[in-house]
Amino acid sequence: MTDTPAESTKASFRSDVSVELVKHSAGDSDVLWAARVSTAGEQSLEELQKDPERSKGLINFLMRDRHGSPFEHNSMTFFISAPIFVFREFMRHRVGWSYNEESGRYRELQPVFYVPGEARKLVQQGRPGKYVFVEGTQAQHELTGRVMVDGYQHAYEAYQEMLAAGVAREVARSVLPVGLFSSMYATCNARSLMHFLGLRTQHEEAAVPSFPQREIEMVGEKMEAHWAALMPLTHSAFNTNGRVAP
């Protein structure tokens, strides 16, 4: 049964994304006990009571020589709000990730839409694989904002019209654009997050350059800030060794 939609729902527009760390079991000590079981067996559990700072050289060694599995024994769950097109890019990352996204089949989707801010570069120059983005003109920014807002409002009005006529949510949602905001839980470990960050952020210390879309990079930057606070030695070793996942 389809719920009757509200008679009037005002659209809102965002140029940001939000990332909340909702739960975690992650620390530098997780890397150490996982690595030292190779030589210490059950005594590796003693690492849980030690200061990881004393063993940061081991973490750096593991990162440098790409011994990756010790970086998997941890977990972080993020609640992310971003445009749908960002989540479609997220789904390219499957190893070491779990996702649950809000459903347009089971709830009425809210009219929150993405409009780029003034800092978002608008103009693409060059050919695929060898292009750069440059600043847009004031006229281009004004055009982009106006056309997006008009298109979003028209699409959401059509969505509401179908819902009011009794059309199922899973059918009516087809008219909504990928600039609509969605939300999801994303769970990963440090190794899978490092692989994500290596591809989805630009960084001066990266050994391999990456050219992510800015909107998913905004999500990556916020996730990285949370992770760096939880595992500072691992994060430092990641940067020192070229931001390449082990």
PDB file of C-alpha atoms in Angstrom:
ATOM      1  CA  MET A   1       0.000   0.000   0.000  1.00  0.00           C
ATOM      2  CA  THR A   2       1.319   3.429  -0.975  1.00  0.00           C
ATOM      3  CA  ASP A   3       1.162   6.202   1.612  1.00  0.00           C
ATOM      4  CA  THR A   4      -0.455   9.467   0.600  1.00  0.00           C
ATOM      5  CA  PRO A   5       2.307  12.068   0.135  1.00  0.00           C
ATOM      6  CA  ALA A   6       2.305  15.360   1.942  1.00  0.00           C
ATOM      7  CA  GLU A   7       0.360  18.040   0.070  1.00  0.00           C
ATOM      8  CA  SER A   8       3.365  20.318  -0.108  1.00  0.00           C
ATOM      9  CA  THR A   9       7.001  19.483   0.505  1.00  0.00           C
ATOM     10  CA  LYS A  10       9.540  22.217   0.018  1.00  0.00           C
ATOM     11  CA  ALA A  11      12.712  21.225  -1.774  1.00  0.00           C
ATOM     12  CA  SER A  12      16.109  22.003  -0.257  1.00  0.00           C
ATOM     13  CA  PHE A  13      19.492  22.191  -1.926  1.00  0.00           C
ATOM     14  CA  ARG A  14      22.958  21.288  -0.661  1.00  0.00           C
ATOM     15  CA  SER A  15      26.495  21.658  -1.939  1.00  0.00           C
ATOM     16  CA  ASP A  16      28.063  19.588   0.848  1.00  0.00           C
ATOM     17  CA  VAL A  17      28.052  15.963   2.004  1.00  0.00           C
ATOM     18  CA  SER A  18      27.962  14.535   5.516  1.00  0.00           C
ATOM     19  CA  VAL A  19      29.843  11.616   7.052  1.00  0.00           C
ATOM     20  CA  GLU A  20      29.304  10.378  10.610  1.00  0.00           C
ATOM     21  CA  LEU A  21      31.328   7.642  12.281  1.00  0.00           C
ATOM     22  CA  VAL A  22      28.581   5.708  14.050  1.00  0.00           C
ATOM     23  CA  LYS A  23      30.599   2.837  15.501  1.00  0.00           C
ATOM     24  CA  HIS A  24      34.053   1.354  15.294  1.00  0.00           C
ATOM     25  CA  SER A  25      36.476  -1.239  16.554  1.00  0.00           C
ATOM     26  CA  ALA A  26      39.704   0.144  15.193  1.00  0.00           C
ATOM     27  CA  GLY A  27      43.102   1.058  16.584  1.00  0.00           C
ATOM     28  CA  ASP A  28      46.765   0.765  15.689  1.00  0.00           C
ATOM     29  CA  SER A  29      47.122  -2.070  18.201  1.00  0.00           C
ATOM     30  CA  ASP A  30      44.812  -4.178  16.003  1.00  0.00           C
ATOM     31  CA  VAL A  31      47.493  -4.166  13.315  1.00  0.00           C
ATOM     32  CA  LEU A  32      50.216  -5.181  15.767  1.00  0.00           C
ATOM     33  CA  TRP A  33      48.605  -8.227  17.365  1.00  0.00           C
ATOM     34  CA  ALA A  34      47.415  -9.459  13.974  1.00  0.00           C
ATOM     35  CA  ALA A  35      50.935  -9.176  12.556  1.00  0.00           C
ATOM     36  CA  ARG A  36      52.784 -10.655  15.521  1.00  0.00           C
ATOM     37  CA  VAL A  37      50.717 -13.820  15.706  1.00  0.00           C
ATOM     38  CA  SER A  38      53.010 -15.057  12.914  1.00  0.00           C
ATOM     39  CA  THR A  39      55.922 -15.324  15.341  1.00  0.00           C
ATOM     40  CA  ALA A  40      54.419 -15.000  18.829  1.00  0.00           C
ATOM     41  CA  GLY A  41      51.266 -17.081  18.571  1.00  0.00           C
ATOM     42  CA  GLU A  42      48.925 -16.516  21.494  1.00  0.00           C
ATOM     43  CA  GLN A  43      51.424 -14.121  23.078  1.00  0.00           C
ATOM     44  CA  SER A  44      50.571 -11.623  20.375  1.00  0.00           C
ATOM     45  CA  LEU A  45      47.498 -10.727  22.434  1.00  0.00           C
ATOM     46  CA  GLU A  46      49.835  -8.909  24.804  1.00  0.00           C
ATOM     47  CA  GLU A  47      50.043  -6.182  22.144  1.00  0.00           C
ATOM     48  CA  LEU A  48      46.583  -5.062  23.217  1.00  0.00           C
ATOM     49  CA  GLN A  49      48.042  -3.770  26.470  1.00  0.00           C
ATOM     50  CA  LYS A  50      51.098  -2.077  24.947  1.00  0.00           C
ATOM     51  CA  ASP A  51      51.595   1.403  23.594  1.00  0.00           C
ATOM     52  CA  PRO A  52      51.421   1.117  19.779  1.00  0.00           C
ATOM     53  CA  GLU A  53      53.813   4.069  19.478  1.00  0.00           C
ATOM     54  CA  ARG A  54      56.615   1.696  20.528  1.00  0.00           C
ATOM     55  CA  SER A  55      55.912  -0.450  17.475  1.00  0.00           C
ATOM     56  CA  LYS A  56      55.229   2.142  14.818  1.00  0.00           C
ATOM     57  CA  GLY A  57      58.273   0.858  12.928  1.00  0.00           C
ATOM     58  CA  LEU A  58      56.488  -2.470  12.458  1.00  0.00           C
ATOM     59  CA  ILE A  59      53.402  -0.726  11.109  1.00  0.00           C
ATOM     60  CA  ASN A  60      55.557   1.199   8.676  1.00  0.00           C
ATOM     61  CA  PHE A  61      57.335  -2.011   7.619  1.00  0.00           C
ATOM     62  CA  LEU A  62      54.032  -3.765   6.969  1.00  0.00           C
ATOM     63  CA  MET A  63      52.797  -0.815   4.934  1.00  0.00           C
ATOM     64  CA  ARG A  64      56.039  -0.379   2.984  1.00  0.00           C
ATOM     65  CA  ASP A  65      56.437  -4.058   2.092  1.00  0.00           C
ATOM     66  CA  ARG A  66      52.692  -4.464   1.485  1.00  0.00           C
ATOM     67  CA  HIS A  67      51.869  -7.075   4.094  1.00  0.00           C
ATOM     68  CA  GLY A  68      48.200  -6.188   3.946  1.00  0.00           C
ATOM     69  CA  SER A  69      46.170  -8.675   5.988  1.00  0.00           C
ATOM     70  CA  PRO A  70      47.053  -7.242   9.454  1.00  0.00           C
ATOM     71  CA  PHE A  71      45.264  -4.038   8.416  1.00  0.00           C
ATOM     72  CA  GLU A  72      41.973  -5.929   7.999  1.00  0.00           C
ATOM     73  CA  HIS A  73      41.367  -6.794  11.685  1.00  0.00           C
ATOM     74  CA  ASN A  74      39.309  -3.712  12.491  1.00  0.00           C
ATOM     75  CA  SER A  75      35.984  -2.195  11.526  1.00  0.00           C
ATOM     76  CA  MET A  76      34.455   1.243  10.959  1.00  0.00           C
ATOM     77  CA  THR A  77      30.823   2.021  10.153  1.00  0.00           C
ATOM     78  CA  PHE A  78      29.951   5.380   8.617  1.00  0.00           C
ATOM     79  CA  PHE A  79      26.569   6.999   8.025  1.00  0.00           C
ATOM     80  CA  ILE A  80      26.862   8.951   4.791  1.00  0.00           C
ATOM     81  CA  SER A  81      24.504  11.449   3.172  1.00  0.00           C
ATOM     82  CA  ALA A  82      25.402  12.341  -0.402  1.00  0.00           C
ATOM     83  CA  PRO A  83      23.917  12.529  -3.906  1.00  0.00           C
ATOM     84  CA  ILE A  84      22.906   9.218  -5.484  1.00  0.00           C
ATOM     85  CA  PHE A  85      25.585   9.527  -8.158  1.00  0.00           C
ATOM     86  CA  VAL A  86      28.219   9.398  -5.405  1.00  0.00           C
ATOM     87  CA  PHE A  87      26.804   6.119  -4.138  1.00  0.00           C
ATOM     88  CA  ARG A  88      26.892   4.662  -7.638  1.00  0.00           C
ATOM     89  CA  GLU A  89      30.638   5.309  -7.653  1.00  0.00           C
ATOM     90  CA  PHE A  90      30.932   3.833  -4.158  1.00  0.00           C
ATOM     91  CA  MET A  91      29.579   0.519  -5.421  1.00  0.00           C
ATOM     92  CA  ARG A  92      32.730   0.064  -7.492  1.00  0.00           C
ATOM     93  CA  HIS A  93      34.410  -0.686  -4.153  1.00  0.00           C
ATOM     94  CA  ARG A  94      33.223  -4.146  -3.161  1.00  0.00           C
ATOM     95  CA  VAL A  95      36.093  -5.995  -1.455  1.00  0.00           C
ATOM     96  CA  GLY A  96      36.037  -5.322   2.276  1.00  0.00           C
ATOM     97  CA  TRP A  97      32.902  -3.141   2.141  1.00  0.00           C
ATOM     98  CA  SER A  98      29.293  -3.601   3.218  1.00  0.00           C
ATOM     99  CA  TYR A  99      26.485  -1.209   2.288  1.00  0.00           C
ATOM    100  CA  ASN A 100      22.873  -0.600   3.266  1.00  0.00           C
ATOM    101  CA  GLU A 101      21.143   2.342   1.587  1.00  0.00           C
ATOM    102  CA  GLU A 102      17.724   3.886   2.158  1.00  0.00           C
ATOM    103  CA  SER A 103      15.102   2.440  -0.161  1.00  0.00           C
ATOM    104  CA  GLY A 104      12.871   4.315  -2.586  1.00  0.00           C
ATOM    105  CA  ARG A 105      10.624   1.255  -2.592  1.00  0.00           C
ATOM    106  CA  TYR A 106       9.817   1.437   1.096  1.00  0.00           C
ATOM    107  CA  ARG A 107       9.823   5.129   1.954  1.00  0.00           C
ATOM    108  CA  GLU A 108       8.860   8.377   0.296  1.00  0.00           C
ATOM    109  CA  LEU A 109      12.077  10.026  -0.815  1.00  0.00           C
ATOM    110  CA  GLN A 110      12.675  13.519   0.503  1.00  0.00           C
ATOM    111  CA  PRO A 111      13.344  16.496  -1.821  1.00  0.00           C
ATOM    112  CA  VAL A 112      16.963  17.237  -0.937  1.00  0.00           C
ATOM    113  CA  PHE A 113      19.121  17.858  -4.000  1.00  0.00           C
ATOM    114  CA  TYR A 114      22.731  18.590  -4.880  1.00  0.00           C
ATOM    115  CA  VAL A 115      23.757  21.905  -6.432  1.00  0.00           C
ATOM    116  CA  PRO A 116      27.509  22.580  -6.794  1.00  0.00           C
ATOM    117  CA  GLY A 117      28.971  25.369  -4.683  1.00  0.00           C
ATOM    118  CA  GLU A 118      31.029  28.239  -6.026  1.00  0.00           C
ATOM    119  CA  ALA A 119      34.276  26.360  -5.371  1.00  0.00           C
ATOM    120  CA  ARG A 120      33.258  23.439  -7.620  1.00  0.00           C
ATOM    121  CA  LYS A 121      35.198  23.559 -10.908  1.00  0.00           C
ATOM    122  CA  LEU A 122      32.716  23.264 -13.765  1.00  0.00           C
ATOM    123  CA  VAL A 123      34.627  23.136 -17.043  1.00  0.00           C
ATOM    124  CA  GLN A 124      36.341  19.996 -18.340  1.00  0.00           C
ATOM    125  CA  GLN A 125      39.244  20.458 -20.755  1.00  0.00           C
ATOM    126  CA  GLY A 126      41.107  17.762 -22.650  1.00  0.00           C
ATOM    127  CA  ARG A 127      40.257  14.243 -23.722  1.00  0.00           C
ATOM    128  CA  PRO A 128      39.163  11.290 -21.548  1.00  0.00           C
ATOM    129  CA  GLY A 129      42.000  10.057 -19.397  1.00  0.00           C
ATOM    130  CA  LYS A 130      43.932  13.255 -19.895  1.00  0.00           C
ATOM    131  CA  TYR A 131      41.613  16.073 -18.929  1.00  0.00           C
ATOM    132  CA  VAL A 132      41.568  18.705 -16.230  1.00  0.00           C
ATOM    133  CA  PHE A 133      38.842  20.766 -14.621  1.00  0.00           C
ATOM    134  CA  VAL A 134      39.034  24.539 -14.487  1.00  0.00           C
ATOM    135  CA  GLU A 135      36.978  27.254 -12.867  1.00  0.00           C
ATOM    136  CA  GLY A 136      33.681  28.134 -14.478  1.00  0.00           C
ATOM    137  CA  THR A 137      32.502  31.638 -15.153  1.00  0.00           C
ATOM    138  CA  GLN A 138      29.932  33.368 -13.028  1.00  0.00           C
ATOM    139  CA  ALA A 139      27.429  32.913 -15.849  1.00  0.00           C
ATOM    140  CA  GLN A 140      28.119  29.161 -15.967  1.00  0.00           C
ATOM    141  CA  HIS A 141      27.623  28.840 -12.214  1.00  0.00           C
ATOM    142  CA  GLU A 142      24.376  30.777 -12.381  1.00  0.00           C
ATOM    143  CA  LEU A 143      23.161  28.661 -15.312  1.00  0.00           C
ATOM    144  CA  THR A 144      24.084  25.408 -13.556  1.00  0.00           C
ATOM    145  CA  GLY A 145      22.278  26.373 -10.372  1.00  0.00           C
ATOM    146  CA  ARG A 146      19.167  27.607 -12.163  1.00  0.00           C
ATOM    147  CA  VAL A 147      18.843  24.629 -14.507  1.00  0.00           C
ATOM    148  CA  MET A 148      19.457  22.116 -11.727  1.00  0.00           C
ATOM    149  CA  VAL A 149      16.932  23.678  -9.370  1.00  0.00           C
ATOM    150  CA  ASP A 150      14.284  23.898 -12.106  1.00  0.00           C
ATOM    151  CA  GLY A 151      14.888  20.308 -13.177  1.00  0.00           C
ATOM    152  CA  TYR A 152      14.828  18.987  -9.617  1.00  0.00           C
ATOM    153  CA  GLN A 153      11.606  20.773  -8.767  1.00  0.00           C
ATOM    154  CA  HIS A 154       9.889  19.577 -11.926  1.00  0.00           C
ATOM    155  CA  ALA A 155      11.001  15.979 -11.307  1.00  0.00           C
ATOM    156  CA  TYR A 156       9.869  16.003  -7.690  1.00  0.00           C
ATOM    157  CA  GLU A 157       6.485  17.467  -8.620  1.00  0.00           C
ATOM    158  CA  ALA A 158       6.035  14.620 -11.099  1.00  0.00           C
ATOM    159  CA  TYR A 159       7.020  12.133  -8.393  1.00  0.00           C
ATOM    160  CA  GLN A 160       4.497  13.613  -5.976  1.00  0.00           C
ATOM    161  CA  GLU A 161       1.787  13.627  -8.647  1.00  0.00           C
ATOM    162  CA  MET A 162       2.225   9.916  -9.254  1.00  0.00           C
ATOM    163  CA  LEU A 163       2.254   9.111  -5.538  1.00  0.00           C
ATOM    164  CA  ALA A 164      -0.946  11.117  -5.061  1.00  0.00           C
ATOM    165  CA  ALA A 165      -2.551   9.083  -7.848  1.00  0.00           C
ATOM    166  CA  GLY A 166      -1.707   5.848  -6.061  1.00  0.00           C
ATOM    167  CA  VAL A 167       1.312   4.835  -8.149  1.00  0.00           C
ATOM    168  CA  ALA A 168       3.739   2.651  -6.190  1.00  0.00           C
ATOM    169  CA  ARG A 169       6.843   4.343  -4.812  1.00  0.00           C
ATOM    170  CA  GLU A 170       9.096   1.908  -6.639  1.00  0.00           C
ATOM    171  CA  VAL A 171       7.595   3.054  -9.947  1.00  0.00           C
ATOM    172  CA  ALA A 172       7.234   6.771  -9.204  1.00  0.00           C
ATOM    173  CA  ARG A 173      10.881   7.096  -8.117  1.00  0.00           C
ATOM    174  CA  SER A 174      11.973   6.504 -11.704  1.00  0.00           C
ATOM    175  CA  VAL A 175      11.532  10.200 -12.520  1.00  0.00           C
ATOM    176  CA  LEU A 176      13.924  11.361  -9.799  1.00  0.00           C
ATOM    177  CA  PRO A 177      17.465  12.419 -10.789  1.00  0.00           C
ATOM    178  CA  VAL A 178      20.804  11.147  -9.485  1.00  0.00           C
ATOM    179  CA  GLY A 179      21.360  14.539  -7.844  1.00  0.00           C
ATOM    180  CA  LEU A 180      18.842  13.501  -5.163  1.00  0.00           C
ATOM    181  CA  PHE A 181      20.416  12.959  -1.742  1.00  0.00           C
ATOM    182  CA  SER A 182      20.379   9.462  -0.318  1.00  0.00           C
ATOM    183  CA  SER A 183      21.818   7.977   2.866  1.00  0.00           C
ATOM    184  CA  MET A 184      23.567   4.746   3.679  1.00  0.00           C
ATOM    185  CA  TYR A 185      25.643   2.859   6.181  1.00  0.00           C
ATOM    186  CA  ALA A 186      29.048   1.832   4.852  1.00  0.00           C
ATOM    187  CA  THR A 187      31.269  -0.539   6.824  1.00  0.00           C
ATOM    188  CA  CYS A 188      34.902  -1.215   5.976  1.00  0.00           C
ATOM    189  CA  ASN A 189      38.289  -2.024   7.449  1.00  0.00           C
ATOM    190  CA  ALA A 190      41.444   0.071   7.222  1.00  0.00           C
ATOM    191  CA  ARG A 191      42.850  -1.836   4.274  1.00  0.00           C
ATOM    192  CA  SER A 192      39.705  -1.418   2.166  1.00  0.00           C
ATOM    193  CA  LEU A 193      39.455   2.231   3.195  1.00  0.00           C
ATOM    194  CA  MET A 194      43.065   2.850   2.143  1.00  0.00           C
ATOM    195  CA  HIS A 195      42.321   1.378  -1.281  1.00  0.00           C
ATOM    196  CA  PHE A 196      39.286   3.657  -1.542  1.00  0.00           C
ATOM    197  CA  LEU A 197      41.273   6.723  -0.525  1.00  0.00           C
ATOM    198  CA  GLY A 198      44.071   5.910  -2.947  1.00  0.00           C
ATOM    199  CA  LEU A 199      41.572   6.092  -5.809  1.00  0.00           C
ATOM    200  CA  ARG A 200      39.040   8.640  -4.604  1.00  0.00           C
ATOM    201  CA  THR A 201      41.218  11.429  -3.211  1.00  0.00           C
ATOM    202  CA  GLN A 202      43.988  13.582  -4.629  1.00  0.00           C
ATOM    203  CA  HIS A 203      46.949  14.071  -2.332  1.00  0.00           C
ATOM    204  CA  GLU A 204      50.414  15.555  -2.675  1.00  0.00           C
ATOM    205  CA  GLU A 205      51.983  12.468  -1.065  1.00  0.00           C
ATOM    206  CA  ALA A 206      50.321   9.979  -3.414  1.00  0.00           C
ATOM    207  CA  ALA A 207      52.793   7.900  -5.407  1.00  0.00           C
ATOM    208  CA  VAL A 208      50.109   7.113  -7.977  1.00  0.00           C
ATOM    209  CA  PRO A 209      48.016  10.095  -9.111  1.00  0.00           C
ATOM    210  CA  SER A 210      44.237   9.823  -8.975  1.00  0.00           C
ATOM    211  CA  PHE A 211      41.559  11.951 -10.590  1.00  0.00           C
ATOM    212  CA  PRO A 212      38.345  11.453  -8.595  1.00  0.00           C
ATOM    213  CA  GLN A 213      35.090  13.271  -9.066  1.00  0.00           C
ATOM    214  CA  ARG A 214      35.059  16.027  -6.501  1.00  0.00           C
ATOM    215  CA  GLU A 215      31.861  14.957  -4.775  1.00  0.00           C
ATOM    216  CA  ILE A 216      33.095  11.471  -3.842  1.00  0.00           C
ATOM    217  CA  GLU A 217      36.420  13.006  -2.855  1.00  0.00           C
ATOM    218  CA  MET A 218      34.529  15.194  -0.366  1.00  0.00           C
ATOM    219  CA  VAL A 219      33.141  12.033   1.222  1.00  0.00           C
ATOM    220  CA  GLY A 220      36.589  10.412   1.209  1.00  0.00           C
ATOM    221  CA  GLU A 221      38.176  13.394   2.954  1.00  0.00           C
ATOM    222  CA  LYS A 222      35.645  13.230   5.776  1.00  0.00           C
ATOM    223  CA  MET A 223      36.044   9.473   6.178  1.00  0.00           C
ATOM    224  CA  GLU A 224      39.816   9.848   6.238  1.00  0.00           C
ATOM    225  CA  ALA A 225      39.643  12.440   9.008  1.00  0.00           C
ATOM    226  CA  HIS A 226      37.697   9.999  11.215  1.00  0.00           C
ATOM    227  CA  TRP A 227      40.069   7.126  10.422  1.00  0.00           C
ATOM    228  CA  ALA A 228      43.197   9.218  11.065  1.00  0.00           C
ATOM    229  CA  ALA A 229      41.934   9.981  14.572  1.00  0.00           C
ATOM    230  CA  LEU A 230      41.370   6.261  15.284  1.00  0.00           C
ATOM    231  CA  MET A 231      44.578   4.879  13.767  1.00  0.00           C
ATOM    232  CA  PRO A 232      47.116   7.728  13.601  1.00  0.00           C
ATOM    233  CA  LEU A 233      50.200   5.500  13.156  1.00  0.00           C
ATOM    234  CA  THR A 234      48.589   3.518  10.354  1.00  0.00           C
ATOM    235  CA  HIS A 235      47.385   6.707   8.691  1.00  0.00           C
ATOM    236  CA  SER A 236      50.870   8.222   8.932  1.00  0.00           C
ATOM    237  CA  ALA A 237      52.454   5.111   7.419  1.00  0.00           C
ATOM    238  CA  PHE A 238      49.891   5.213   4.609  1.00  0.00           C
ATOM    239  CA  ASN A 239      50.953   8.750   3.721  1.00  0.00           C
ATOM    240  CA  THR A 240      54.671   8.065   4.162  1.00  0.00           C
ATOM    241  CA  ASN A 241      54.507   5.159   1.750  1.00  0.00           C
ATOM    242  CA  GLY A 242      52.728   6.919  -1.080  1.00  0.00           C
ATOM    243  CA  ARG A 243      49.098   6.335  -0.106  1.00  0.00           C
ATOM    244  CA  VAL A 244      49.075   2.907  -1.737  1.00  0.00           C
ATOM    245  CA  ALA A 245      46.965   0.287   0.041  1.00  0.00           C
ATOM    246  CA  PRO A 246      49.072  -2.653   1.245  1.00  0.00           C
TER     247      PRO A 246
END
